[in-house]
Coordinates of C-alpha atoms in Angstrom, one line a residue:
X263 CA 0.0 0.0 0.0
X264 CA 1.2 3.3 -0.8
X265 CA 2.2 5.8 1.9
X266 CA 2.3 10.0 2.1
X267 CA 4.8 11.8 4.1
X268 CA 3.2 13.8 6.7
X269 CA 5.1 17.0 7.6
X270 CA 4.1 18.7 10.8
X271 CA 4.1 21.9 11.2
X272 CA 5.0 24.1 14.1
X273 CA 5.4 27.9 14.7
X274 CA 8.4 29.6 16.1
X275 CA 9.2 29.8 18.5
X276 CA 8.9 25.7 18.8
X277 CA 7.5 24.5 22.0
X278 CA 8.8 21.6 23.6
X279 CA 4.9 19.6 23.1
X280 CA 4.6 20.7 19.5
X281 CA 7.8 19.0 18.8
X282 CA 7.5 15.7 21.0
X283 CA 3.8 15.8 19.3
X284 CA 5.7 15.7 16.0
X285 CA 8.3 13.5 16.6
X286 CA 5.6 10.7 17.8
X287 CA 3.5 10.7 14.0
X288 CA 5.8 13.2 11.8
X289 CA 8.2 12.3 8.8
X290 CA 8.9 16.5 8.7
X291 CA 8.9 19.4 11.1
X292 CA 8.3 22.6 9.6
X293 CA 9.1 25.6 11.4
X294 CA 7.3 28.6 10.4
X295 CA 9.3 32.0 11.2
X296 CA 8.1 35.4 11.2
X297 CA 11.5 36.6 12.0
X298 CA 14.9 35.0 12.1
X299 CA 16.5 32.4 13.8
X300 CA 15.1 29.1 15.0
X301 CA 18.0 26.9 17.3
X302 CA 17.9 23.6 14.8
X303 CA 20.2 21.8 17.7
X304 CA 17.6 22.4 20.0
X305 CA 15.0 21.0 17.5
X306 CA 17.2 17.3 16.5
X307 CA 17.5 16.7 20.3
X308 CA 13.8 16.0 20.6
X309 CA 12.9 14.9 16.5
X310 CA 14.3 12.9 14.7
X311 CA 13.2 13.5 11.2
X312 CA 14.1 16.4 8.6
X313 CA 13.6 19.7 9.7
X314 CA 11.9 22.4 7.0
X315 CA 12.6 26.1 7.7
X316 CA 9.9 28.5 6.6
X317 CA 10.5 31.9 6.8
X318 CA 7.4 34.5 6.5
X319 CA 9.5 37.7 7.0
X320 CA 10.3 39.2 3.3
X321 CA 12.2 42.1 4.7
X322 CA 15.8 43.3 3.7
X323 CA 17.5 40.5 6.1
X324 CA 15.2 38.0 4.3
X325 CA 18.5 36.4 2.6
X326 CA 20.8 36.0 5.6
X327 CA 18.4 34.0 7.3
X328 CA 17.7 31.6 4.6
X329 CA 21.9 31.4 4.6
X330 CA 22.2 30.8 8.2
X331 CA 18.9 28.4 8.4
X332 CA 21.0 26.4 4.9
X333 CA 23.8 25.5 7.9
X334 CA 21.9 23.5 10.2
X335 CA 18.3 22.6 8.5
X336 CA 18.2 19.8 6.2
X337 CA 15.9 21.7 4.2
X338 CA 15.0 25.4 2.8
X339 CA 12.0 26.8 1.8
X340 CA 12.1 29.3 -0.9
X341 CA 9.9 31.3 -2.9
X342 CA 10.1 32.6 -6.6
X343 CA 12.5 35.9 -5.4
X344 CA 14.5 33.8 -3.4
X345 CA 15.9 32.1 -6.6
X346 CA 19.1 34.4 -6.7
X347 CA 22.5 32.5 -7.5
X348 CA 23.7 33.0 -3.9
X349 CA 20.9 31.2 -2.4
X350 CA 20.7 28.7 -5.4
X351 CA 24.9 28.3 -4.6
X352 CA 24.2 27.6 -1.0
X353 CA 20.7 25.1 -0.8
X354 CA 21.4 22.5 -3.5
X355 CA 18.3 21.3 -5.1
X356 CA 17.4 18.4 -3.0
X357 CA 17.6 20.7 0.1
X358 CA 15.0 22.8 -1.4
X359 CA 11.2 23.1 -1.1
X360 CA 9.5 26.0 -3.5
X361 CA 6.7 27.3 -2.5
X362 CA 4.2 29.5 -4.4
X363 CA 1.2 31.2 -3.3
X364 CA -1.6 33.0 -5.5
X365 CA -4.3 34.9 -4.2
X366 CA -7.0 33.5 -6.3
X367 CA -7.1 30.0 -7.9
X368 CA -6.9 32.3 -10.9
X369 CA -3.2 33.2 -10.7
X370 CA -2.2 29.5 -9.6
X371 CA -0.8 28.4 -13.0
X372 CA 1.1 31.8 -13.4
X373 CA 2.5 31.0 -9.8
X374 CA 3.0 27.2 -10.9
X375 CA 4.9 28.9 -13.7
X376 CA 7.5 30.4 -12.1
X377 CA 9.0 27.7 -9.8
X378 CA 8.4 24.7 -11.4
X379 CA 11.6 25.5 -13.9
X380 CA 13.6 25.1 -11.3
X381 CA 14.6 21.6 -9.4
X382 CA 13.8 20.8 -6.0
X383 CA 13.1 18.3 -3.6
X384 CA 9.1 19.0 -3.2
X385 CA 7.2 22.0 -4.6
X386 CA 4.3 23.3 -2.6
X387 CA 1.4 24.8 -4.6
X388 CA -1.2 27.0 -2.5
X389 CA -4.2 29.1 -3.8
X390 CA -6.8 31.0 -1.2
X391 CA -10.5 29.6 -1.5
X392 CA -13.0 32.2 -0.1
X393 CA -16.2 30.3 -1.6
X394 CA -17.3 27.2 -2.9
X395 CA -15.6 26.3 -6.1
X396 CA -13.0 28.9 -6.0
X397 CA -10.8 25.8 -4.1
X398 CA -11.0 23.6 -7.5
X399 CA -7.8 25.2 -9.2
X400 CA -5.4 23.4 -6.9
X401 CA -6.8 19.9 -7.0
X402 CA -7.3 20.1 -11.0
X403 CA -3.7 21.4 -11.1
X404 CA -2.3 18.6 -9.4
X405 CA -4.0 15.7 -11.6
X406 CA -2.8 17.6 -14.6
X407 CA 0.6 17.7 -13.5
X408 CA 0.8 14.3 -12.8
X409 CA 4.2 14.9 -10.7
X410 CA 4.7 13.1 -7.1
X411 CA 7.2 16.4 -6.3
X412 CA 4.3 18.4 -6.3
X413 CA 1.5 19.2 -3.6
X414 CA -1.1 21.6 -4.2
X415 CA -3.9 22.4 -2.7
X416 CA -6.5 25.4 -1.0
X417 CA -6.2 27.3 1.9
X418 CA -9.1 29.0 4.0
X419 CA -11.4 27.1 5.5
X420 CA -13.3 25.9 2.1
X421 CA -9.9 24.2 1.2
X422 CA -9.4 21.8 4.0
X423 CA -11.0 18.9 1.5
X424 CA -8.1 20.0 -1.5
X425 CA -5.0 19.3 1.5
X426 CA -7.1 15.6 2.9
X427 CA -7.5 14.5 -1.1
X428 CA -3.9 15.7 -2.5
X429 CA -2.2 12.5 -1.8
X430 CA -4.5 10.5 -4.1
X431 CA -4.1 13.3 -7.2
X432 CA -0.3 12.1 -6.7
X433 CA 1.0 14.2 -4.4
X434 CA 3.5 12.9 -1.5
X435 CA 3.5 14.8 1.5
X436 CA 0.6 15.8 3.4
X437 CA 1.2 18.9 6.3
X438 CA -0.7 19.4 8.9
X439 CA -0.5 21.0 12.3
X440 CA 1.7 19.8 15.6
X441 CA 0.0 20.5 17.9
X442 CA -3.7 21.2 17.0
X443 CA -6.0 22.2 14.1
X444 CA -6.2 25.7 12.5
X445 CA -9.6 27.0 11.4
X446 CA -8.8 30.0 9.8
X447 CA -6.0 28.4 7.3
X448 CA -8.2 25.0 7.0
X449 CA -5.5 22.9 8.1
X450 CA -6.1 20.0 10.5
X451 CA -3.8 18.5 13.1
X452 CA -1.6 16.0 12.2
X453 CA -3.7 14.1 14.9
X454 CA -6.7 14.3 12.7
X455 CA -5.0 13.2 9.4
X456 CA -3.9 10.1 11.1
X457 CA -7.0 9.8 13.0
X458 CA -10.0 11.1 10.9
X459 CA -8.0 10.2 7.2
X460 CA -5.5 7.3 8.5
X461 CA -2.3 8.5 7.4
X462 CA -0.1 8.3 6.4
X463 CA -1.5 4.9 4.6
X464 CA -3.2 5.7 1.2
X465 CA -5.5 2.3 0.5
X466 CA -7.3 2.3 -3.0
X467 CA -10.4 5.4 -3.5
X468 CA -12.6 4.7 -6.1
X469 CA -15.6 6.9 -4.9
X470 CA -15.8 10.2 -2.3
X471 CA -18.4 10.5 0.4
X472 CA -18.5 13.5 2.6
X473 CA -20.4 16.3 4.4
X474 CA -21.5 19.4 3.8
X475 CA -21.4 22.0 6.8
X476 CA -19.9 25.0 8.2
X477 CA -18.1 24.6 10.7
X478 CA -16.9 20.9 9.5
X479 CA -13.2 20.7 10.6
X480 CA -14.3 19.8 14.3
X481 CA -16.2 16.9 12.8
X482 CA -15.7 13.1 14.4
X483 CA -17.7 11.8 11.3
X484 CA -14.8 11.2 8.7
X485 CA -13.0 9.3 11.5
X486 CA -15.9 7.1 11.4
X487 CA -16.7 6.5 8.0
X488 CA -13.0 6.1 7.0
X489 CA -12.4 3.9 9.6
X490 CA -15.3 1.9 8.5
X491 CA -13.9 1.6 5.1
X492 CA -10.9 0.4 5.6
X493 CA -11.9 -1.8 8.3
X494 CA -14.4 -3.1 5.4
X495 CA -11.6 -2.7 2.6
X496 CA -14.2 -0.3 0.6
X497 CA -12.4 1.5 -1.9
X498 CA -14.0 5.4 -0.7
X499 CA -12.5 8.0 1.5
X500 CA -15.1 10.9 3.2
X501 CA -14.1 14.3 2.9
X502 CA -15.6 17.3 5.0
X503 CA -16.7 20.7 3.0
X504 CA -16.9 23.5 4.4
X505 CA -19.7 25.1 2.8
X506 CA -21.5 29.1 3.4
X507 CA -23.8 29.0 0.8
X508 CA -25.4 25.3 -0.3
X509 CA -26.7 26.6 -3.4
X510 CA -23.0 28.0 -4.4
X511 CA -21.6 24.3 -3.8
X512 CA -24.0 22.4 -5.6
X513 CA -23.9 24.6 -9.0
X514 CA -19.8 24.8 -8.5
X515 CA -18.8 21.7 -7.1
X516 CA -21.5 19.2 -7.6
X517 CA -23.5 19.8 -10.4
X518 CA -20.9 21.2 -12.5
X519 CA -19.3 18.1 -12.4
X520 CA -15.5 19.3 -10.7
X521 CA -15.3 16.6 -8.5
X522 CA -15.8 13.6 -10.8
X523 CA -13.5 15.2 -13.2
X524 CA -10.6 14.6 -10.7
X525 CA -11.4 11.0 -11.1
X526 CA -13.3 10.0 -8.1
X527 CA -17.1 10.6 -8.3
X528 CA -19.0 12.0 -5.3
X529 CA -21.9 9.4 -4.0
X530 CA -23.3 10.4 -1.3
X531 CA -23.3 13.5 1.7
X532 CA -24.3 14.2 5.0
X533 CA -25.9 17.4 5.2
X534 CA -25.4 19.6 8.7
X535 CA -26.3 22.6 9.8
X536 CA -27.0 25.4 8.6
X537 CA -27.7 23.5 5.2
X538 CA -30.7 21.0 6.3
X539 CA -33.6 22.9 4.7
X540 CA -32.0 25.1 2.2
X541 CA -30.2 21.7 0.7
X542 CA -33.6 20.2 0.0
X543 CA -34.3 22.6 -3.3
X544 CA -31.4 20.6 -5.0
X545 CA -32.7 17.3 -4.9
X546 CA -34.3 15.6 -7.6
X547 CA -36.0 13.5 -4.7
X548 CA -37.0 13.7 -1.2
X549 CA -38.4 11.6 1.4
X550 CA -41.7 11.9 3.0
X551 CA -39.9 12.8 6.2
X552 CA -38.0 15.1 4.6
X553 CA -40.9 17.1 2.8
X554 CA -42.8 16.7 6.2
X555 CA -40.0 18.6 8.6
X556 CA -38.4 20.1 5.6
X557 CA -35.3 18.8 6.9
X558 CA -32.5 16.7 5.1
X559 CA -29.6 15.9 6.5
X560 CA -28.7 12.6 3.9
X561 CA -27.9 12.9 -0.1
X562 CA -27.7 10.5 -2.2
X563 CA -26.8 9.9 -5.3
X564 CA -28.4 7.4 -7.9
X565 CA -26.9 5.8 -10.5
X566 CA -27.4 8.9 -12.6
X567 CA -27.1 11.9 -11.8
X568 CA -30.1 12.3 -9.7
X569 CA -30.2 12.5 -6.1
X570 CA -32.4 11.8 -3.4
X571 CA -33.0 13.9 0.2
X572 CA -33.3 11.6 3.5
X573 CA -33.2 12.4 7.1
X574 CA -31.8 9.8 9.3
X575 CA -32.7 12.5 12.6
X576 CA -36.1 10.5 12.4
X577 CA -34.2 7.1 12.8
X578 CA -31.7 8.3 15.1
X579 CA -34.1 9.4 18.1
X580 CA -36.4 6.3 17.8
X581 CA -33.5 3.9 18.0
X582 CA -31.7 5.7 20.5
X583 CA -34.5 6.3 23.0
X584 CA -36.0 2.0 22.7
X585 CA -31.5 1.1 22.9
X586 CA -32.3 3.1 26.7
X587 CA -35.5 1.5 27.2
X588 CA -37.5 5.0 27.2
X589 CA -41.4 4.2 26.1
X590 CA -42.0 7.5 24.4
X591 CA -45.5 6.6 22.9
X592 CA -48.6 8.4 24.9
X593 CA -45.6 10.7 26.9
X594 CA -45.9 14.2 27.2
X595 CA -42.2 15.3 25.3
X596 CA -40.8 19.0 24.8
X597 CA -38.4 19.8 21.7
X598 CA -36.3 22.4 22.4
X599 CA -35.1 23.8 19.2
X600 CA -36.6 24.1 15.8
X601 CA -33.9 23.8 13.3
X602 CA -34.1 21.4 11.3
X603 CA -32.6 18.1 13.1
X604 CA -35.7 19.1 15.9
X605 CA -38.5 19.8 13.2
X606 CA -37.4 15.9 12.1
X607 CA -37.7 14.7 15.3
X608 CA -40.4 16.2 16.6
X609 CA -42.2 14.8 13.8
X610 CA -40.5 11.3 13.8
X611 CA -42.0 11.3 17.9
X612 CA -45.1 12.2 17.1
X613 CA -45.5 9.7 14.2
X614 CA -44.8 7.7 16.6
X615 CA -47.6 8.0 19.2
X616 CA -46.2 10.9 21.7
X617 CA -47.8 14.1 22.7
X618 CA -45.0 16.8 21.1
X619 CA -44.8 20.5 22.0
X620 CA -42.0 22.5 19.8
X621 CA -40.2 25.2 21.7
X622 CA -38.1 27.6 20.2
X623 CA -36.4 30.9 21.8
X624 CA -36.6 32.9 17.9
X625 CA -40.7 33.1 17.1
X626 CA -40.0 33.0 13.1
X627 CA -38.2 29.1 13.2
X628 CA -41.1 28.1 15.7
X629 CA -43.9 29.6 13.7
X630 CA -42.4 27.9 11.1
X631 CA -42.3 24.4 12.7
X632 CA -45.6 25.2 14.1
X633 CA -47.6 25.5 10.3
X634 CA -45.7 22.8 8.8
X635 CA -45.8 20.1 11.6
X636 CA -49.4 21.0 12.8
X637 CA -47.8 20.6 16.6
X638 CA -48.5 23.0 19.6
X639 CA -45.5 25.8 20.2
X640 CA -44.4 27.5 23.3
X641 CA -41.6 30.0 23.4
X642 CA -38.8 29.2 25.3
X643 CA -39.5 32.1 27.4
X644 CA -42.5 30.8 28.7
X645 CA -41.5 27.1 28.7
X646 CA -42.2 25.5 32.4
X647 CA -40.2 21.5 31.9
X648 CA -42.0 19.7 34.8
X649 CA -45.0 18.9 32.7
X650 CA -43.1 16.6 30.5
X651 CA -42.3 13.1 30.6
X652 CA -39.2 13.5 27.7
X653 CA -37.3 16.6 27.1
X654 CA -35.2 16.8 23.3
X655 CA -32.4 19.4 23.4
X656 CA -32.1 20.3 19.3
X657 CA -30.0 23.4 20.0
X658 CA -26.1 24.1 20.0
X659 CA -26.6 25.4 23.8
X660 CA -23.9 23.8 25.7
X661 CA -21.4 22.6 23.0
X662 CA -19.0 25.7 23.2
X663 CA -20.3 27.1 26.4
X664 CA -21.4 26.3 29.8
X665 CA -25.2 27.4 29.6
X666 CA -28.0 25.1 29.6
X667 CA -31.0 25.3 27.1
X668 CA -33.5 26.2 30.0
X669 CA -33.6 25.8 33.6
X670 CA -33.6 22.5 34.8
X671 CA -34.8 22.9 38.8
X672 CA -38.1 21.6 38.1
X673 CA -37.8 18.9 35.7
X674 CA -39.2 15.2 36.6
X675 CA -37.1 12.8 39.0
X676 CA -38.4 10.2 36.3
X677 CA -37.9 12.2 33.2
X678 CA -35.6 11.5 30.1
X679 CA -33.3 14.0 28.8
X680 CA -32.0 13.9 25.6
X681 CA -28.7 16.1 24.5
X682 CA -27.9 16.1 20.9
X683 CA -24.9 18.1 21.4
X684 CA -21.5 15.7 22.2
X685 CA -18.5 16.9 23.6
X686 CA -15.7 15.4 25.5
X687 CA -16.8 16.3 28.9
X688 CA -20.9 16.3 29.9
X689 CA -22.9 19.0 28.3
X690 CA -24.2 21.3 31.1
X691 CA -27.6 19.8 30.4
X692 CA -26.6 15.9 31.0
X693 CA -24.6 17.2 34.4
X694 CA -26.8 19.2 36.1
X695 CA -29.9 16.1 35.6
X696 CA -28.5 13.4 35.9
X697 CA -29.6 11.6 39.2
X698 CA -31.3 8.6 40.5
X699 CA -34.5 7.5 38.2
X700 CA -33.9 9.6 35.4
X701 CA -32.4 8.7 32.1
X702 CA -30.1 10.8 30.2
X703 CA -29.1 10.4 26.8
X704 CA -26.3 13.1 25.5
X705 CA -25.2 13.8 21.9
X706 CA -22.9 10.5 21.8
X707 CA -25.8 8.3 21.0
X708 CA -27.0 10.3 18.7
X709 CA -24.1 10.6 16.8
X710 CA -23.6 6.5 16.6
X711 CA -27.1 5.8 15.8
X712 CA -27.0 8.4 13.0
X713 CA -23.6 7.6 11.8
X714 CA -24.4 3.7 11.2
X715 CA -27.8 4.4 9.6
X716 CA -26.0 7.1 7.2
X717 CA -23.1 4.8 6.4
X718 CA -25.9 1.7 5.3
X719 CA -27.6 4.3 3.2
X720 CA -24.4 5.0 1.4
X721 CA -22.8 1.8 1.1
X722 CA -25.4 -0.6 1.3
X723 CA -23.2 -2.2 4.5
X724 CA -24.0 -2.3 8.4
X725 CA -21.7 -0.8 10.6
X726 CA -21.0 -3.1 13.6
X727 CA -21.6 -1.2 16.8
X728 CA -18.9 -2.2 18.4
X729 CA -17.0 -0.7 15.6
X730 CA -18.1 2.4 15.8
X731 CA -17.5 2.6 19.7
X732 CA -14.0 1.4 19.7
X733 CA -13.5 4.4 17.0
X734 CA -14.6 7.0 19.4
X735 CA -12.6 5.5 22.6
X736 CA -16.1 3.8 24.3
X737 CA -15.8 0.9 26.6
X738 CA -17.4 -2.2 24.5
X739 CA -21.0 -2.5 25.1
X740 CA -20.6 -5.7 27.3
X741 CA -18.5 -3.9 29.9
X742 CA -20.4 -1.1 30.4
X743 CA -23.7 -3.7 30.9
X744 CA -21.2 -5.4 33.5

């Protein structure tokens, strides 16, 4: 199996826990400088890989520290002015990485142009995406080049999918950061690639999955479809786009046929917020459910070029609350949030025999769910919880913050609360009720249940549970019954 060399990148001054982080899953440290010297002794005592230099600075001291760095770095980077005959005299061609960097995905070619005359060990292509589409130059680049010297790929945000599919297109190295992921350049951890990707291994793709979101780069769901892949040997990788306007990517991206140009056709896509109703208008099909919550958050793609709207929120409640042994039929349940993930499930629990009231703290989303689901409404302001037997929690509240979705003091001793945010420690919500008699259900299950349900929709496969668990870092099922 082919492998990619994963370079790590680290800004200067290094820190001691950048660099051990490097030297545990790194081939290359690159240190990034903004002004001058970095102590390379300092750097081979803790990695033991090739060290990159990267200097940012392009003042008038610019070429002595590319001269001093060429003493004790195994390798240079260098841009298109740094190709003087001094610096060409003193960083041989195999100690050199050219880098070029164009604004738009317009220019990329021109900057292609005017290193790619000159030899070197690796040759790093870059283009800013701002928008959907504008991201494409870099991967089309790199299949028409054909070279295994040559990376290219986006940065922003919208690129992050260019740098995680490079390696396929032909390209060799893969860079990503030391120590943790950084949003603004869209350029995950080196953690991640091994983690969410598994590099530096490069198994056979014949066919991209992916989701569609903003943010995306947090994400646990490529981890778990990739790892499902390979543990199935399916020949697909899933890629996460970051996407502001849905109706942007689908004319750029999708429809206009980008992606399967590169050689690797796009099958299927989990849809996240903000994109769950305003997705829906590009489908050639949708779901009952879906046309019912006006909520999607599944594409698929047929054997044409049609494709078909699901929702997999209706699904993922019902199994999660009869896995905990919650009997929701007849029960007086509150839905906290009407988004589109808690229009679905709102209606999915109703279907389903329970008495639903939709809250909402904005009055436009919960008029909204009101007229299309036919269900009673309450503001969040005037919400009271103890009157209900099962409380949904459809809102971002608690993910990035310590607040809870709405006060908890009088809730049930015997009711069931269910988070659909996850994070590593307890949402505010699942700490503050848990407690003898009452069942509490936080965004983990929710994410499994979904997760395997999505991954048989696009593959056709089941997704063992114990899979998925060992994936995340759960205790098997068995033990936690024990």
């Amino acid at each position: 199996m082919r492998q990619t060399t994963i370079v790590a990148v680290l800004d200067a001054p290094p820190r001691a826990a950048g660099v051990a982080a490097a030297a545990s899953s790194a081939d290359w440290l690159e240190v990034v400088s903004t002004s001058g010297a970095v102590d390379a002794g300092w750097l081979r005592a803790r990695f033991d890989g090739l060290l990159l230099y990267t200097l940012r600075d392009r003042g008038p001291a610019r070429t002595a520290c590319l001269l001093r760095a060429a003493e004790s770095f195994d390798l240079v980077d260098l841009t298109a002015e740094d190709l003087t005959p001094e610096l060409l005299a003193a960083i041989p061609p195999e100690r050199r990485v050219l880098s070029a960097h164009a604004e738009t995905g317009d220019g990329l070619r021109a900057a292609a142009a005017a290193i790619l005359t000159h030899p070197a060990r690796l040759y790093r292509l870059t283009a800013h995406a701002a928008d959907s589409g504008d991201e494409l130059a870099a991967p089309e680049l790199l299949r028409e080049l054909g070279r295994d010297d040559v990376t290219a790929f986006a940065t922003g945000p919208v690129g992050l999918w260019t740098r995680v599919l490079a390696p396929w297109l032909g390209a060799r190295f893969v860079f990503g950061g030391a120590e943790e992921d950084d949003v603004p350049s869209g350029r995950p951890s080196v953690t991640r690639l091994i983690d969410s990707f598994g590099f530096p291994a490069l198994p056979e793709v014949q066919e991209l999955f992916g989701m569609v979101g903003q943010p995306v780069l947090h994400s646990l769901s490529p981890r778990i479809h990739n790892t499902a892949y390979r543990a199935f040997h399916h020949p697909a990788l899933y890629l996460p786009f970051h996407v502001a306007s849905f109706e942007r990517f689908w004319s750029r991206v999708v429809q206009s046929g980008a992606i399967d140009r590169l050689g690797f056709p796009l099958r299927g896509l989990s849809v996240v917020s903000p994109h769950k109703t305003a997705a829906i208008a590009a489908a050639h099909r949708s779901s009952a459910s879906v046309q019912h919550a006006l909520s999607t958050n599944v594409f698929l793609r047929d054997d044409g070029d049609g494709w078909s709207a699901e929702t997999t929120d209706v699904h993922g409640i019902l199994f999660t609350l009869r896995e905990h042994a919650v009997q929701f039929r007849h029960q007086r349940v509150a839905v906290i949030g009407c988004g589109g993930s808690g229009r679905a499930m709102a209606s999915a629990l109703h279907e389903a025999g329970a008495d639903v009231t939709l809250v909402n703290r904005g009055p436009e989303r919960g008029a909204l769910a009101r007229n299309l689901l036919h269900l009673p409404y309450v503001p969040l302001s005037a919400f009271a919880c103890e009157g209900y037997g099962i409380v949904v929690n459809a809102t971002p509240v608690g993910r990035d913050d310590e607040e809870l979705p709405f006060p908890v003091s009088r809730l049930r001793r015997d009711a069931t609360v269910v988070d659909l945010v996850y994070r590593d420690t307890p949402t505010p919500l699942i700490a503050r009720t848990r407690g003898p008699g009452r069942i509490t259900v936080d965004g983990w299950d929710m994410l499994m249940a979904q997760a395997r349900h999505q991954f048989e929709l696009m593959t056709g496969m089941e997704m063992p549970g114990e899979l998925i668990r060992q994936t995340l870092g759960f205790a098997p099922a068995e033990a936690i019954a024990e």
